[in-house]
Coordinates of C-alpha atoms in Angstrom, one line a residue:
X1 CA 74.2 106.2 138.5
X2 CA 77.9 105.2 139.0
X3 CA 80.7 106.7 137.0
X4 CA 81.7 104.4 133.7
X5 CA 84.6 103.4 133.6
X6 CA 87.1 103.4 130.7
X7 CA 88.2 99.7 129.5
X8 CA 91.8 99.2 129.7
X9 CA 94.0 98.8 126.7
X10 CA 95.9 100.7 124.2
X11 CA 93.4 100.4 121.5
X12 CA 93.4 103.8 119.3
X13 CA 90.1 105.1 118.3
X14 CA 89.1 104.4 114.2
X15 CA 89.5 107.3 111.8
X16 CA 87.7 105.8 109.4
X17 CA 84.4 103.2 109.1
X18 CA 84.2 100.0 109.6
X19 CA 82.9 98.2 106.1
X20 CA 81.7 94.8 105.6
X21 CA 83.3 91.7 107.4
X22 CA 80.4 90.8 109.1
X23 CA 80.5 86.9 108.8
X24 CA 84.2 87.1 109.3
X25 CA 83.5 89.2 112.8
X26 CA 80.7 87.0 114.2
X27 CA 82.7 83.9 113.2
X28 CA 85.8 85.2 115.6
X29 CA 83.6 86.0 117.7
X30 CA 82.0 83.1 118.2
X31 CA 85.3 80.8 118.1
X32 CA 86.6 82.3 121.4
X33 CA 83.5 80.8 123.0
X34 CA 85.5 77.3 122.9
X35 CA 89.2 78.3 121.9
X36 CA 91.4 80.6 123.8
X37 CA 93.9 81.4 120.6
X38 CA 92.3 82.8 116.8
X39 CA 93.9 83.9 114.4
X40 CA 92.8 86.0 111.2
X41 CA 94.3 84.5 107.7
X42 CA 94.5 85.9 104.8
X43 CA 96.7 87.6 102.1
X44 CA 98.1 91.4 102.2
X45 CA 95.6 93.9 102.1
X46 CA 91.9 92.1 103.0
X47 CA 92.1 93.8 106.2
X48 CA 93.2 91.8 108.7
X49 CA 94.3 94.0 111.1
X50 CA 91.4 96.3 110.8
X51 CA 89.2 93.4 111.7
X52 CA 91.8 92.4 114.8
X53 CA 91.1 96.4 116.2
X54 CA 87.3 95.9 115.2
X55 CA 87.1 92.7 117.3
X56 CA 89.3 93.8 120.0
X57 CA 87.4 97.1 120.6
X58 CA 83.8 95.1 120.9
X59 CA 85.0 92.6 123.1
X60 CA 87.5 95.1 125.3
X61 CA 84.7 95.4 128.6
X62 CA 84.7 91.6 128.7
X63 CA 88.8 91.3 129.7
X64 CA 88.7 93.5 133.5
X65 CA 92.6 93.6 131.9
X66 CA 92.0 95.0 128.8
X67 CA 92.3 94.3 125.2
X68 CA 96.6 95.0 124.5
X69 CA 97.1 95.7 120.7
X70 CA 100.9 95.0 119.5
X71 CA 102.4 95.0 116.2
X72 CA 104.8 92.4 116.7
X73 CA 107.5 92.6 114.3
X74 CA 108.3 95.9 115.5
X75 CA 107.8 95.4 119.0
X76 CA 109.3 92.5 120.1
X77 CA 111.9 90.7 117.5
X78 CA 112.0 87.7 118.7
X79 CA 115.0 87.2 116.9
X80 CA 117.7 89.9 118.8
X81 CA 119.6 89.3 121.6
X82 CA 117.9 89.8 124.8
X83 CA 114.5 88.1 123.4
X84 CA 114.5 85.1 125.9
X85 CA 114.7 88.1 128.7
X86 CA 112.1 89.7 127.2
X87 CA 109.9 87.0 127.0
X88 CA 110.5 85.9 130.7
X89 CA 109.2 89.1 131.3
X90 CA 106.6 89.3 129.1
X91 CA 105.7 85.5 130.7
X92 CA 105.7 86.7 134.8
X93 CA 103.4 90.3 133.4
X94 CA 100.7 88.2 131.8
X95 CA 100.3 85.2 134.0
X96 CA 97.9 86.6 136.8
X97 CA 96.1 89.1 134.1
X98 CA 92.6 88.5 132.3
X99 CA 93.3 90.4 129.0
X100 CA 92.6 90.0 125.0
X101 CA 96.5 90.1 123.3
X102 CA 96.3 91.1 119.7
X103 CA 99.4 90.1 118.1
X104 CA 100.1 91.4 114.3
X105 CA 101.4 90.9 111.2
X106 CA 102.8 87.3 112.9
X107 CA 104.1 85.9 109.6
X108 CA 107.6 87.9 109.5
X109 CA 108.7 85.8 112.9
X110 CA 105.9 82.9 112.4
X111 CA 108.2 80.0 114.6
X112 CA 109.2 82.5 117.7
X113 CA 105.8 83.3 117.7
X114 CA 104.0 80.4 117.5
X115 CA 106.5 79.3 120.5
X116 CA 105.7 82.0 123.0
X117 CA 101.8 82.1 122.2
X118 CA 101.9 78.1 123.5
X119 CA 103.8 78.9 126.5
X120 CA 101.7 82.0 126.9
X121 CA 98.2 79.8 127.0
X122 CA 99.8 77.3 129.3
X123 CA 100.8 79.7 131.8
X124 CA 98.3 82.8 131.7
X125 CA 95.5 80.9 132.4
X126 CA 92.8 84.4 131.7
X127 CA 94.5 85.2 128.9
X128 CA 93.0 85.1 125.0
X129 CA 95.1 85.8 122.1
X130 CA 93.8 87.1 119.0
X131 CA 96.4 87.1 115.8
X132 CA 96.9 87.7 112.3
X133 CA 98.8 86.2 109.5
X134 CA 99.4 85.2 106.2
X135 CA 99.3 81.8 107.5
X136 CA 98.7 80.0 110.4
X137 CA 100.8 79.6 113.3
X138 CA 100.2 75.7 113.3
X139 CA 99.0 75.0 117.0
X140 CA 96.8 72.4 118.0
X141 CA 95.3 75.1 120.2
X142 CA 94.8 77.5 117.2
X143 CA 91.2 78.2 115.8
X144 CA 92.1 79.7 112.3
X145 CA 89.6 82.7 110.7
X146 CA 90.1 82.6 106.8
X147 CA 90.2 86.4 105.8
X148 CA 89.6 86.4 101.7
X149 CA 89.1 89.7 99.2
X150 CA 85.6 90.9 99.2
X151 CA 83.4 88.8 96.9
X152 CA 83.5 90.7 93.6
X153 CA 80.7 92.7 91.9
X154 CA 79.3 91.1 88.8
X155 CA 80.2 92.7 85.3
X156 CA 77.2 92.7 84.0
X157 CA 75.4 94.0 87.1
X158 CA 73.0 97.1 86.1
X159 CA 70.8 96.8 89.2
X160 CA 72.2 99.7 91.6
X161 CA 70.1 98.7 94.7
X162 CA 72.2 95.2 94.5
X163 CA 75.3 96.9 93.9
X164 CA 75.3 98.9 96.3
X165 CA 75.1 95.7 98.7
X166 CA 78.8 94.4 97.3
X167 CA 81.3 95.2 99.9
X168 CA 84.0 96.3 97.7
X169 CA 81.6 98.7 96.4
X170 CA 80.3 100.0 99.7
X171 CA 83.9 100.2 100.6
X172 CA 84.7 102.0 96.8
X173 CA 81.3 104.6 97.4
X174 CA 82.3 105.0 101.1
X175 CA 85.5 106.0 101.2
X176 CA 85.4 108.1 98.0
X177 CA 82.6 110.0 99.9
X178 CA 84.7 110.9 103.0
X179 CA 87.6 111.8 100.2
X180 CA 85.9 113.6 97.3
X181 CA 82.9 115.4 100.3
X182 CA 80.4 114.2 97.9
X183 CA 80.2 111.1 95.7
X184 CA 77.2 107.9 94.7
X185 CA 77.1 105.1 93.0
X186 CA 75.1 105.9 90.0
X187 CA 73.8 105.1 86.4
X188 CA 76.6 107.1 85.1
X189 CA 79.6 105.6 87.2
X190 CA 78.6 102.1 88.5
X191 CA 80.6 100.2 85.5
X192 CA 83.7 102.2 86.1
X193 CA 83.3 101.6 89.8
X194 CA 82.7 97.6 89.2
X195 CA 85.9 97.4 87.2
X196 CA 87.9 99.0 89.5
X197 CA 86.8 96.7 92.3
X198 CA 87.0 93.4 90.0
X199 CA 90.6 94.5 88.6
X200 CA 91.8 95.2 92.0
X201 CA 90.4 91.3 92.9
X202 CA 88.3 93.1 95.8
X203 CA 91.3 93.5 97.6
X204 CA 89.9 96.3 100.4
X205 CA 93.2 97.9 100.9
X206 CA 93.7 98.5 97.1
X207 CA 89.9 99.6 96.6
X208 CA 90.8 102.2 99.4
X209 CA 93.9 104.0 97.4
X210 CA 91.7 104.4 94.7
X211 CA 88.7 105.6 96.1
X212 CA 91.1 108.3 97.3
X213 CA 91.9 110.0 93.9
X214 CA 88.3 110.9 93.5
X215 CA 89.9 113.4 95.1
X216 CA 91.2 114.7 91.6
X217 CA 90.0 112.1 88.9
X218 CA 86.7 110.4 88.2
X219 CA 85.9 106.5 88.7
X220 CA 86.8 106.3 84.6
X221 CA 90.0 107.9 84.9
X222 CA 91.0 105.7 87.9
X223 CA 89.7 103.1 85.7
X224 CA 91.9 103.6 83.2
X225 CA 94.8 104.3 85.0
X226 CA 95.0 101.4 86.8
X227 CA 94.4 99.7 83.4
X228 CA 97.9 101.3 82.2
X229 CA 99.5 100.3 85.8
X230 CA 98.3 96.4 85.1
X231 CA 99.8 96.2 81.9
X232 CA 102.9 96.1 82.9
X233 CA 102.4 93.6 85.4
X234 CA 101.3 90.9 82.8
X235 CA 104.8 90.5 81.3
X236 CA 105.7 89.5 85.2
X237 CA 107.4 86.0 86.4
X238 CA 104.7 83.4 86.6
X239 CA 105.8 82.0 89.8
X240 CA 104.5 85.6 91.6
X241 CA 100.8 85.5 93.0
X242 CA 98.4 87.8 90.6
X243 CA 97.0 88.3 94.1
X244 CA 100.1 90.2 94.9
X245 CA 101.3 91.8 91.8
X246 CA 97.5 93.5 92.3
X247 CA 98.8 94.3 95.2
X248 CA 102.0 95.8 94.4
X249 CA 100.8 97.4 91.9
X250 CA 98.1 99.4 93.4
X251 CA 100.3 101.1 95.9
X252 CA 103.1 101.2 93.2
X253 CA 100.6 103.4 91.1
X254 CA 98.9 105.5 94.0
X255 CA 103.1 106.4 95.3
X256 CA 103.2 107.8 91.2
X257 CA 100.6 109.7 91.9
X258 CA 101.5 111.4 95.2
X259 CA 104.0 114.6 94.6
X260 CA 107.3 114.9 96.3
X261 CA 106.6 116.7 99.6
X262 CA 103.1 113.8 99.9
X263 CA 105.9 110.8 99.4
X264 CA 107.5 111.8 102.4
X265 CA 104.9 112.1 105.0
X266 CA 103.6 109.4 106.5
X267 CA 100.1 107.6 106.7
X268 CA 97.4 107.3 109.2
X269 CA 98.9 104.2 110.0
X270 CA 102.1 105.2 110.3
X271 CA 104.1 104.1 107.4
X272 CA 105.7 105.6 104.6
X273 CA 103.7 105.4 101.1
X274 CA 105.4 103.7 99.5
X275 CA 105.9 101.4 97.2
X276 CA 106.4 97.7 98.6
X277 CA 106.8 94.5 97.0
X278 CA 104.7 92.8 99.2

């Protein structure tokens, strides 16, 4: 039996479990079968990203190139000097080369980038370019994803055996299990654990910072936390999105919770926590 070979890319390995998504996976999956360019949309948060690495790495073998993971923004500003060499380069590297291009967090520069992913199709024949985005980039070529919060858990739900089937949940019960060594969904915890889900709108990247702090506090003292943290947001302007004011607020009241020394090192992901207004 031959050697297997390693597929190409810079795709890091997963520190954490992949949750839910299934519908939204199989349907990117499936819209590369007739489009060459899809991108994931969605608000802050829902996990578009995670889904984009998720994809990337099940679909890696089928690109003899490679599946090329880059967070745009940071990588290549379209918007400095020197960005028309850059993307003359970037033009002549990919035109000959059968690769999957992830390109994320495309709403900060969404016109530059929605120019060089049409010359990028018309001239890289084997390429396929996989994106994601507050919004869409508005190509004809463009088969958009939508990327919503997990479907909430009902209020009134006592049944655990149905609960536990709720993706924020699983999410909620998973990754306070990896933080906390041991923790369920039980008789005792499920409506704490439901209103921390519904109040964060089933936002996963929200659910996440508070699964954490089972760490130190149980799913009614999160609870109740994040109750005092939403207050405050209530008196906010009307014209801001609750959608984002859960958002902010989240990662506003996980930052309050770190000490000094935690506030300055930074996350698996490689940012700073803290606290962000969008």
């Amino acid at each position: 039996m031959g050697k297997q070979v390693e597929p190409l890319g810079n795709l890091q390995a997963e520190i954490t479990s992949f949750i839910g998504r299934r519908h939204e996976l199989s349907e990117a999956k499936n819209s590369f079968l007739g489009h060459r360019l899809v991108s994931l949309v969605g608000p802050g948060g829902v996990g578009k990203t995670r889904l984009s690495l998720q994809l990337a790495a099940q679909r890696n073998r089928n690109f003899e190139d490679g599946a090329w993971f880059v967070e745009l923004a940071a990588a290549l500003d379209l918007r400095e000097q020197g960005a028309a060499d850059a993307a003359t380069t970037l033009y002549g590297h990919l035109k000959v080369r059968r690769l999957l291009l992830v390109l994320d967090n495309c709403e900060h520069i969404i016109q530059p980038v929605a120019k060089l992913v049409s010359k990028l199709l018309k001239e890289s024949p084997g390429l396929r370019i996989l994106t994601t985005s507050r919004e869409p980039l508005g190509l004809v070529e463009e088969r958009v994803v939508p990327m919503p919060p997990f479907a909430l858990p009902g209020i009134d739900d006592t049944d655990l055996g149905r609960l536990r089937l709720n993706e924020a949940v699983q999410l909620f019960v998973e990754r306070a299990g990896a933080a906390s060594g041991r923790f369920g969904l039980t008789d005792d915890n499920r409506n704490a654990v439901v209103e921390i889900c519904r109040r964060l709108d089933g936002i996963p990247l929200t659910i996440e910072l508070a699964a954490v702090r089972t760490r130190v506090m149980t799913p009614e003292q999160i609870r109740n936390r994040l109750g005092q943290r939403f207050s405050l947001l209530t008196a906010g302007s009307p014209a801001v999105l609750p959608r984002h004011r859960t958002l902010e607020a989240a990662i506003a009241w996980s930052y309050d919770l770190l000490d000094g020394h935690e506030r300055r090192i930074p996350s698996a992901t490689g940012c700073f926590c803290r606290p962000v207004s969008d």
